Coordinates of C-alpha atoms and ligand atoms in Angstrom, one line a residue:
X1 CA 91.7 90.5 216.4
X2 CA 88.5 91.8 214.5
X3 CA 87.0 89.8 217.9
X4 CA 88.3 92.7 220.5
X5 CA 86.4 95.0 219.8
X6 CA 83.6 92.6 220.6
X7 CA 84.7 91.3 223.7
X8 CA 85.6 94.6 225.2
X9 CA 81.8 95.8 224.1
X10 CA 80.1 92.5 225.8
X11 CA 82.4 92.8 228.6
X12 CA 82.4 96.0 229.9
X13 CA 78.8 95.4 231.0
X14 CA 79.6 92.5 232.8
X15 CA 81.7 93.7 234.8
X16 CA 79.6 96.2 235.3
X17 CA 76.9 93.3 236.8
X18 CA 78.9 90.9 238.1
X19 CA 80.1 93.1 240.3
X20 CA 76.4 93.6 241.3
X21 CA 75.9 90.8 241.3
X22 CA 78.9 89.7 243.5
X23 CA 77.5 92.5 246.1
X24 CA 74.4 91.0 245.8
X25 CA 76.1 87.5 247.1
X26 CA 77.9 89.3 250.1
X27 CA 74.9 90.5 251.5
X28 CA 72.9 87.7 251.0
X29 CA 73.5 84.8 253.9
X30 CA 71.8 82.7 251.6
X31 CA 74.2 83.2 248.2
X32 CA 72.5 85.4 245.1
X33 CA 68.8 85.0 245.8
X34 CA 65.5 84.4 244.5
X35 CA 63.6 87.6 246.2
X36 CA 65.4 90.1 243.7
X37 CA 63.7 91.7 241.5
X38 CA 63.4 90.3 238.2
X39 CA 65.0 93.8 236.3
X40 CA 68.3 92.4 238.8
X41 CA 67.7 88.8 238.7
X42 CA 67.8 88.9 235.0
X43 CA 70.8 90.4 235.0
X44 CA 72.4 88.3 237.2
X45 CA 71.4 84.9 235.1
X46 CA 72.6 86.2 232.5
X47 CA 76.3 86.8 234.4
X48 CA 75.9 83.6 235.6
X49 CA 75.7 82.0 231.5
X50 CA 78.3 84.2 231.3
X51 CA 80.8 82.7 234.0
X52 CA 79.3 79.6 232.7
X53 CA 80.8 79.7 229.2
X54 CA 83.8 80.8 230.3
X55 CA 84.5 77.7 232.7
X56 CA 83.0 75.7 230.4
X57 CA 86.0 77.2 227.6
X58 CA 88.7 77.0 230.1
X59 CA 88.3 73.9 233.1
X60 CA 87.7 69.9 232.3
X61 CA 84.5 68.9 234.8
X62 CA 82.4 70.4 237.0
X63 CA 83.1 74.3 235.5
X64 CA 79.8 74.8 234.4
X65 CA 78.1 74.1 238.0
X66 CA 81.3 75.8 239.7
X67 CA 80.7 79.3 237.2
X68 CA 77.1 78.7 238.0
X69 CA 78.1 79.0 242.1
X70 CA 80.1 81.7 241.6
X71 CA 83.5 79.2 242.4
X72 CA 85.9 78.8 239.2
X73 CA 89.3 77.7 239.3
X74 CA 90.6 77.9 235.6
X75 CA 92.4 74.3 235.7
X76 CA 95.6 74.1 234.1
X77 CA 94.5 71.4 231.5
X78 CA 96.0 72.2 227.9
X79 CA 98.5 70.0 226.9
X80 CA 100.5 71.2 224.3
X81 CA 103.9 73.2 224.1
X82 CA 102.2 76.7 224.0
X83 CA 100.2 76.1 227.1
X84 CA 101.5 79.6 228.6
X85 CA 100.2 80.9 226.5
X86 CA 97.1 79.1 226.0
X87 CA 95.4 79.2 229.3
X88 CA 95.7 83.5 229.4
X89 CA 94.1 83.9 225.8
X90 CA 90.8 84.8 226.0
X91 CA 89.3 81.7 223.1
X92 CA 91.4 78.8 225.0
X93 CA 92.0 75.8 223.5
X94 CA 89.8 72.8 224.4
X95 CA 90.1 69.1 224.6
X96 CA 88.7 66.2 226.2
X97 CA 90.1 62.7 226.2
X98 CA 87.8 59.3 226.6
X99 CA 88.3 56.0 227.2
X100 CA 85.8 53.7 226.6
X101 CA 85.9 50.2 226.8
X102 CA 83.2 46.9 226.3
X103 CA 82.0 43.6 228.0
X104 CA 84.4 42.8 230.5
X105 CA 83.1 39.6 231.8
X106 CA 84.0 38.8 235.4
X107 CA 87.9 38.9 234.2
X108 CA 90.0 41.6 236.8
X109 CA 93.0 40.7 235.0
X110 CA 92.4 41.5 231.3
X111 CA 90.2 44.4 233.0
X112 CA 93.7 45.6 234.2
X113 CA 95.2 45.5 231.8
X114 CA 92.9 47.2 229.3
X115 CA 92.6 50.0 232.1
X116 CA 96.2 50.3 232.1
X117 CA 97.2 50.2 228.4
X118 CA 93.9 53.1 227.4
X119 CA 96.4 55.1 230.6
X120 CA 93.1 55.0 232.8
X121 CA 94.6 53.8 235.6
X122 CA 98.2 53.5 236.4
X123 CA 100.5 50.2 237.0
X124 CA 98.7 50.0 241.3
X125 CA 95.2 50.1 239.2
X126 CA 94.6 54.2 240.4
X127 CA 93.0 56.7 238.3
X128 CA 96.1 58.3 236.4
X129 CA 94.4 61.6 235.8
X130 CA 95.0 61.4 232.2
X131 CA 92.0 60.9 230.6
X132 CA 88.7 63.0 231.7
X133 CA 85.8 60.5 231.0
X134 CA 86.0 56.1 231.7
X135 CA 82.9 55.1 230.2
X136 CA 82.3 51.0 231.0
X137 CA 79.3 49.7 228.3
X138 CA 78.3 46.8 231.0
X139 CA 78.6 43.2 231.3
X140 CA 81.1 42.8 233.9
X141 CA 79.0 39.8 236.0
X142 CA 79.3 36.6 234.7
X143 CA 80.9 33.7 232.5
X144 CA 84.3 34.7 235.2
X145 CA 85.3 34.9 239.0
X146 CA 86.4 38.5 239.3
X147 CA 83.1 39.7 240.0
X148 CA 83.0 41.4 243.8
X149 CA 86.9 43.0 242.8
X150 CA 85.7 44.2 239.6
X151 CA 82.4 46.3 241.0
X152 CA 84.7 47.1 244.2
X153 CA 87.5 48.4 242.4
X154 CA 85.3 50.3 239.9
X155 CA 83.8 52.6 243.0
X156 CA 87.5 52.7 243.8
X157 CA 88.0 54.2 240.6
X158 CA 84.9 56.3 240.0
X159 CA 86.2 58.2 243.8
X160 CA 89.3 58.7 242.8
X161 CA 88.5 60.1 239.8
X162 CA 86.3 62.5 241.2
X163 CA 88.9 63.9 243.3
X164 CA 91.2 64.3 240.1
X165 CA 88.9 66.4 238.5
X166 CA 87.6 63.0 235.5
X167 CA 84.6 60.9 235.7
X168 CA 83.8 57.4 235.3
X169 CA 80.2 56.9 233.6
X170 CA 79.0 52.9 234.5
X171 CA 75.8 51.5 232.2
X172 CA 74.2 48.0 232.8
X173 CA 74.3 45.8 231.0
X174 CA 71.8 42.2 230.2
X175 CA 73.8 40.5 231.8
X176 CA 73.7 42.8 235.3
X177 CA 69.9 42.8 235.0
X178 CA 69.7 39.3 234.7
X179 CA 71.7 38.8 237.9
X180 CA 69.1 41.2 239.4
X181 CA 66.1 39.0 237.9
X182 CA 67.6 35.8 239.1
X183 CA 68.2 34.5 235.6
X184 CA 72.0 32.7 236.6
X185 CA 72.6 30.9 233.2
X186 CA 75.8 31.8 233.2
X187 CA 76.6 32.2 236.4
X188 CA 80.2 29.8 237.7
X189 CA 80.4 28.4 240.8
X190 CA 82.7 29.9 241.9
X191 CA 82.0 32.6 241.7
X192 CA 78.8 32.1 244.1
X193 CA 81.8 31.2 246.1
X194 CA 82.9 34.5 246.5
X195 CA 79.8 36.1 247.5
X196 CA 79.7 32.9 250.0
X197 CA 76.5 31.5 249.3
X198 CA 73.3 31.1 246.9
X199 CA 71.5 33.1 249.5
X200 CA 74.4 35.5 249.8
X201 CA 74.8 36.6 246.4
X202 CA 71.2 37.0 245.6
X203 CA 70.8 38.9 248.2
X204 CA 73.9 40.4 247.1
X205 CA 73.0 41.3 243.7
X206 CA 69.2 42.7 244.8
X207 CA 68.6 44.7 248.0
X208 CA 72.4 44.2 248.9
X209 CA 75.2 45.5 248.1
X210 CA 76.0 45.5 244.5
X211 CA 72.4 46.0 244.1
X212 CA 72.4 49.5 245.8
X213 CA 75.5 50.1 243.4
X214 CA 73.2 49.7 240.1
X215 CA 70.4 51.8 241.6
X216 CA 72.9 54.5 242.6
X217 CA 75.8 55.1 240.3
X218 CA 74.8 53.1 236.8
X219 CA 72.5 53.4 234.1
X220 CA 71.2 51.8 230.9
X221 CA 71.3 54.8 228.6
X222 CA 74.4 57.1 228.4
X223 CA 74.7 60.3 226.3
X224 CA 78.5 62.0 226.3
X225 CA 78.7 65.5 225.3
X226 CA 81.5 66.1 223.8
X227 CA 82.4 69.8 225.3
X228 CA 80.9 71.2 228.4
X229 CA 79.1 73.6 227.0
X230 CA 76.6 71.3 226.0
X231 CA 76.1 70.1 230.1
X232 CA 78.3 66.9 232.2
X233 CA 77.3 63.7 230.8
X234 CA 73.8 62.7 230.2
X235 CA 72.3 65.9 230.2
X236 CA 69.3 65.5 228.1
X237 CA 68.7 66.0 224.3
X238 CA 66.7 67.7 223.8
X239 CA 67.4 69.7 226.6
X240 CA 64.8 70.4 229.4
X241 CA 63.7 73.8 229.1
X242 CA 64.8 76.5 230.8
X243 CA 68.0 74.7 231.2
X244 CA 71.5 76.5 230.7
X245 CA 72.4 73.8 228.2
X246 CA 69.4 74.3 225.6
X247 CA 71.6 77.7 223.7
X248 CA 74.2 75.0 222.8
X249 CA 73.1 72.0 222.4
X250 CA 70.9 73.8 219.9
X251 CA 73.8 76.0 218.1
X252 CA 76.9 75.5 216.1
X253 CA 78.2 72.6 218.8
X254 CA 74.9 70.4 218.8
X255 CA 74.7 67.0 218.9
X256 CA 78.8 67.0 219.2
X257 CA 78.0 64.2 221.7
X258 CA 78.5 60.5 222.0
X259 CA 75.9 58.2 222.4
X260 CA 76.7 54.6 224.4
X261 CA 74.2 51.7 225.4
X262 CA 75.3 48.2 226.4
X263 CA 72.8 46.4 223.0
X264 CA 71.9 49.2 220.9
X265 CA 69.1 52.4 220.0
X266 CA 66.8 50.6 217.8
X267 CA 65.5 53.0 215.0
X268 CA 62.3 52.0 216.2
X269 CA 63.0 51.9 219.5
X270 CA 60.0 54.4 221.1
X271 CA 62.1 56.2 224.0
X272 CA 64.5 57.9 222.1
X273 CA 63.6 61.4 223.7
X274 CA 64.4 62.4 225.7
X275 CA 67.8 60.9 225.2
X276 CA 69.4 59.7 227.5
X277 CA 66.7 60.1 230.7
X278 CA 63.5 58.1 228.9
X279 CA 65.3 55.5 229.2
X280 CA 66.9 56.2 232.4
X281 CA 63.7 56.3 234.1
X282 CA 62.8 53.6 233.2
X283 CA 65.4 52.0 234.1
X284 CA 65.3 53.5 237.4
X285 CA 61.6 52.0 238.1
X286 CA 61.7 48.7 236.8
X287 CA 65.4 47.8 239.1
X288 CA 63.1 49.2 241.4
X289 CA 60.5 47.0 241.5
X290 CA 63.2 43.9 241.0
X291 CA 64.5 45.1 243.9
X292 CA 61.3 45.3 246.2
X293 CA 60.2 41.6 245.3
X294 CA 60.1 40.3 248.5
X295 CA 61.1 37.2 249.2
X296 CA 62.9 37.4 245.9
X297 CA 62.5 34.5 243.3
X298 CA 65.0 31.6 243.8
X299 CA 67.2 32.2 241.4
X300 CA 67.0 29.7 238.0
X301 CA 68.5 27.4 237.0
X302 CA 67.5 25.1 238.7
X303 CA 64.7 27.5 239.3
X304 CA 61.7 28.2 237.1
X305 CA 62.7 31.7 235.3
X306 CA 61.3 34.3 237.8
X307 CA 60.6 36.2 234.2
X308 CA 60.0 40.5 235.5
X309 CA 58.3 41.2 238.6
X310 CA 54.0 41.9 238.6
X311 CA 53.7 45.2 238.0
X312 CA 56.5 45.2 235.6
X313 CA 54.7 48.0 232.5
X314 CA 55.5 47.8 228.9
X315 CA 57.7 49.8 228.5
X316 CA 59.9 47.9 231.0
X317 CA 59.1 45.1 229.2
X318 CA 60.0 46.6 225.8
X319 CA 63.7 48.3 227.8
X320 CA 64.2 44.7 228.5
X321 CA 63.1 43.3 225.3
X322 CA 64.8 42.5 221.8
X323 CA 65.2 45.4 220.3
X324 CA 65.6 47.2 224.0
X325 CA 69.0 49.3 224.6
X326 CA 70.0 46.0 226.4
X327 CA 69.6 43.2 223.9
X328 CA 69.4 44.8 220.2
X329 CA 72.2 43.8 217.7
X330 CA 70.9 45.4 215.0
X331 CA 74.0 47.1 214.8
X332 CA 76.0 44.9 214.8
X333 CA 74.6 42.4 213.0
X334 CA 72.9 43.3 210.2
X335 CA 74.1 44.3 206.1
X336 CA 75.1 48.3 206.6
X337 CA 73.1 49.1 202.9
X338 CA 70.2 48.6 205.5
X339 CA 72.0 50.2 208.8
X340 CA 73.6 52.8 207.4
X341 CA 70.0 54.3 206.2
X342 CA 68.8 54.7 209.6
X343 CA 72.2 55.8 212.0
X344 CA 71.3 59.5 211.1
X345 CA 67.4 59.6 212.1
X346 CA 68.7 58.0 215.6
X347 CA 72.4 60.0 215.7
X348 CA 69.6 63.1 215.6
X349 CA 66.9 62.2 217.5
X350 CA 69.0 61.3 220.5
X351 CA 71.2 64.2 220.2
X352 CA 74.2 63.0 219.3
X353 CA 77.1 62.2 216.1
X354 CA 78.2 58.6 216.8
X355 CA 77.1 55.6 219.4
X356 CA 78.8 53.3 221.3
X357 CA 77.5 49.8 222.1
X358 CA 78.8 46.5 223.3
X359 CA 77.4 43.5 223.2
X360 CA 77.9 41.2 220.4
X361 CA 81.1 40.2 220.2
X362 CA 84.0 40.4 217.3
X363 CA 87.0 39.1 219.4
X364 CA 89.4 40.2 216.9
X365 CA 88.5 43.8 216.4
X366 CA 86.3 47.4 217.4
X367 CA 83.9 47.3 214.8
X368 CA 83.5 50.7 213.2
X369 CA 80.4 50.8 211.2
X370 CA 78.8 53.6 208.6
X371 CA 81.7 55.7 208.7
X372 CA 81.9 55.6 212.6
X373 CA 78.5 56.3 213.2
X374 CA 78.3 52.8 214.9
X375 CA 80.8 51.4 217.0
X376 CA 80.6 48.5 218.8
X377 CA 83.9 48.1 220.9
X378 CA 83.4 44.1 222.7
X379 CA 85.8 42.2 222.0
X380 CA 85.5 39.2 224.3
X381 CA 88.0 41.3 226.2
X382 CA 87.2 38.0 228.9
X383 CA 89.3 34.6 229.3
X384 CA 85.6 32.8 228.7
X385 CA 86.3 34.5 225.1
X386 CA 90.0 35.1 224.1
X387 CA 89.3 37.5 222.6
X388 CA 91.2 41.1 221.6
X389 CA 92.8 42.9 225.0
X390 CA 91.0 46.5 223.5
X391 CA 89.8 50.2 224.6
X392 CA 88.1 53.4 222.1
X393 CA 89.9 56.3 222.6
X394 CA 87.6 59.3 221.2
X395 CA 89.8 62.8 222.0
X396 CA 88.3 65.7 221.3
X397 CA 89.5 69.1 220.5
X398 CA 88.1 72.4 220.0
X399 CA 90.4 75.5 219.4
X400 CA 91.1 79.1 218.1
X401 CA 91.5 79.7 214.8
X402 CA 93.8 82.5 213.8
X403 CA 91.4 85.5 213.1
X404 CA 88.0 84.1 214.3
X405 CA 86.5 80.9 214.0
X406 CA 86.9 77.4 215.7
X407 CA 88.3 74.5 214.6
X408 CA 86.2 70.8 215.8
X409 CA 88.5 67.4 215.5
X410 CA 87.2 64.5 216.9
X411 CA 89.7 61.4 216.9
X412 CA 88.9 57.9 217.2
X413 CA 91.2 55.4 217.8
X414 CA 90.7 52.1 218.7
X415 CA 93.5 50.6 221.4
X416 CA 95.2 47.2 221.4
X417 CA 97.2 45.5 224.3
X418 CA 98.7 43.0 221.5
X419 CA 98.4 44.6 218.3
X420 CA 98.7 47.9 216.6
X421 CA 96.5 50.6 217.8
X422 CA 94.0 51.8 214.7
X423 CA 92.7 54.8 213.3
X424 CA 88.8 54.6 213.2
X425 CA 88.2 58.0 212.3
X426 CA 89.1 61.4 212.0
X427 CA 86.6 64.6 211.8
X428 CA 87.5 68.3 211.0
X429 CA 84.9 70.8 211.2
X430 CA 85.2 74.7 210.6
X431 CA 82.7 76.3 213.6
X432 CA 82.7 79.7 211.9
X433 CA 82.5 83.1 213.8
X434 CA 79.2 82.6 215.3
X435 CA 79.3 82.1 219.1
X436 CA 79.0 78.3 220.3
X437 CA 76.3 79.3 223.0
Ligands
LIG1 C1 96.6 53.0 244.3 O1 95.6 51.6 245.2 C2 96.1 50.9 246.3 C3 95.4 49.5 246.2 O2 94.1 50.2 245.8 C4 96.0 51.4 247.3 O3 96.1 51.6 248.4 C5 96.7 53.2 247.0 O4 96.0 53.8 248.3 C6 95.6 54.1 246.0 N1 97.2 54.9 246.2 C7 96.5 56.3 245.8 C8 97.5 57.5 245.3 O5 95.4 56.5 245.1
LIG2 C1 77.9 55.8 244.2 O1 79.3 56.8 243.9 C2 79.8 57.1 245.0 C3 80.5 58.3 244.3 O2 81.9 57.7 244.2 C4 79.9 57.1 246.0 O3 80.4 58.0 247.4 C5 79.0 56.2 246.6 O4 79.0 55.5 247.7 C6 78.1 54.9 245.7 N1 77.3 54.1 245.5 C7 77.0 52.8 246.3 C8 75.8 52.3 246.8 O5 78.2 52.2 246.7
LIG3 C1 62.9 61.3 234.7 O1 62.8 61.1 235.9 C2 63.4 62.7 237.1 C3 63.4 62.3 238.0 O2 61.9 62.1 239.1 C4 61.8 63.5 236.2 O3 62.1 64.7 236.8 C5 62.1 63.6 235.1 O4 60.8 64.4 234.2 C6 61.3 62.3 234.1 N1 62.2 62.7 232.8 C7 61.2 61.8 231.6 C8 61.0 61.8 230.9 O5 60.3 61.0 232.0

């Protein structure tokens, strides 16, 4: 146990600092306060960071923020047989299970089969609690009739996930954007009836309930750290100055994250950093302009294609362009000899190890390219395509190695409802004895 002395050396002074911190919190009704002198203020920041690190090692989501607020609930979530031991271990095993699903296109039944098959929901369609994060990479709308039920279900799941310590990450696809723009070329007349009328539908997808959901709970890009130490979903890379996550994102766990967009992150796309907020800020401002059009242009067809609103910036137009994150197909369509030489530069910039996208269907299977650095998960789940019912599973573990150091593992699998699952990636790294954050 060569680490024990280090632990004691660090822990004792910290205990003293933490006590000072708590005494201060009790004394001030407003909690740990900004009015503290700079000396004590620094120690408090330091002990908060240690709490953050400890909680991040033990609990699934929310832990770092809770630690910073001083309420730490180490959660019993370790699933191996020696879990009793690992919970009390100073260096616990950390696991995270992520499931991602691509284009659903208006098919509630097939979406339900996929989410149940992948363990995201139980047989009643409720959040099961057996995955930590569910990512949907856009294109829930169009080519099917179940738009209303699908988006309502996603919001129910988001609530249920939140109540059980899980997280849902929802992306806008090019088809959600088409509807926000007034491009209804892939809208079925039978689907319009589920909204009541053309005008009721147009209101819903712009200023109404569905437009509100897109604006508040959906983004165009996502960065998902695999470990809590790197921050919650959509923590920027490079991290913002002064971010509590800056240190971990520069340490041995740096880039232990996946990116998700609907189409793809083209190497020449200019707004890759900071990722994902550069893209998501442009996305928010464009969506806001679309939703503010008054009156909304009548939908195409039969009316003319409305295009992007007056006042759209060049950056906003490029977001929705052919090499933007919603429409780009280079990672799916071009030869590996060409794309694999460019993939590392995008991963480097976005602080990620692999990138996941939908949009370009392969009806047989999930496609892994460039050694699993590029993962394309649109298998035409909707009956409009009749493709494979699939989900991507990512299992991340970080476990202490006897005598010091850590072993990190990513296992990426394609899960199928009607064919054998496929192992796509097993990547293992030894992290040595250095600090993780
Ligand atoms: C499961 O889902 C059904 C239907 O959405 C709902 O009525 C029920 O309350 C849910 N159960 C739980 C435990 O959330
Ligand atoms: C977005 O999600 C939150 C959390 O589940 C929910 O409370 C909120 O109502 C959702 N927003 C909209 C517009 O539905
Ligand atoms: C994105 O928007 C937020 C909120 O307005 C802002 O704080 C942040 O600096 C912006 N980031 C970028 C990269 O534009």
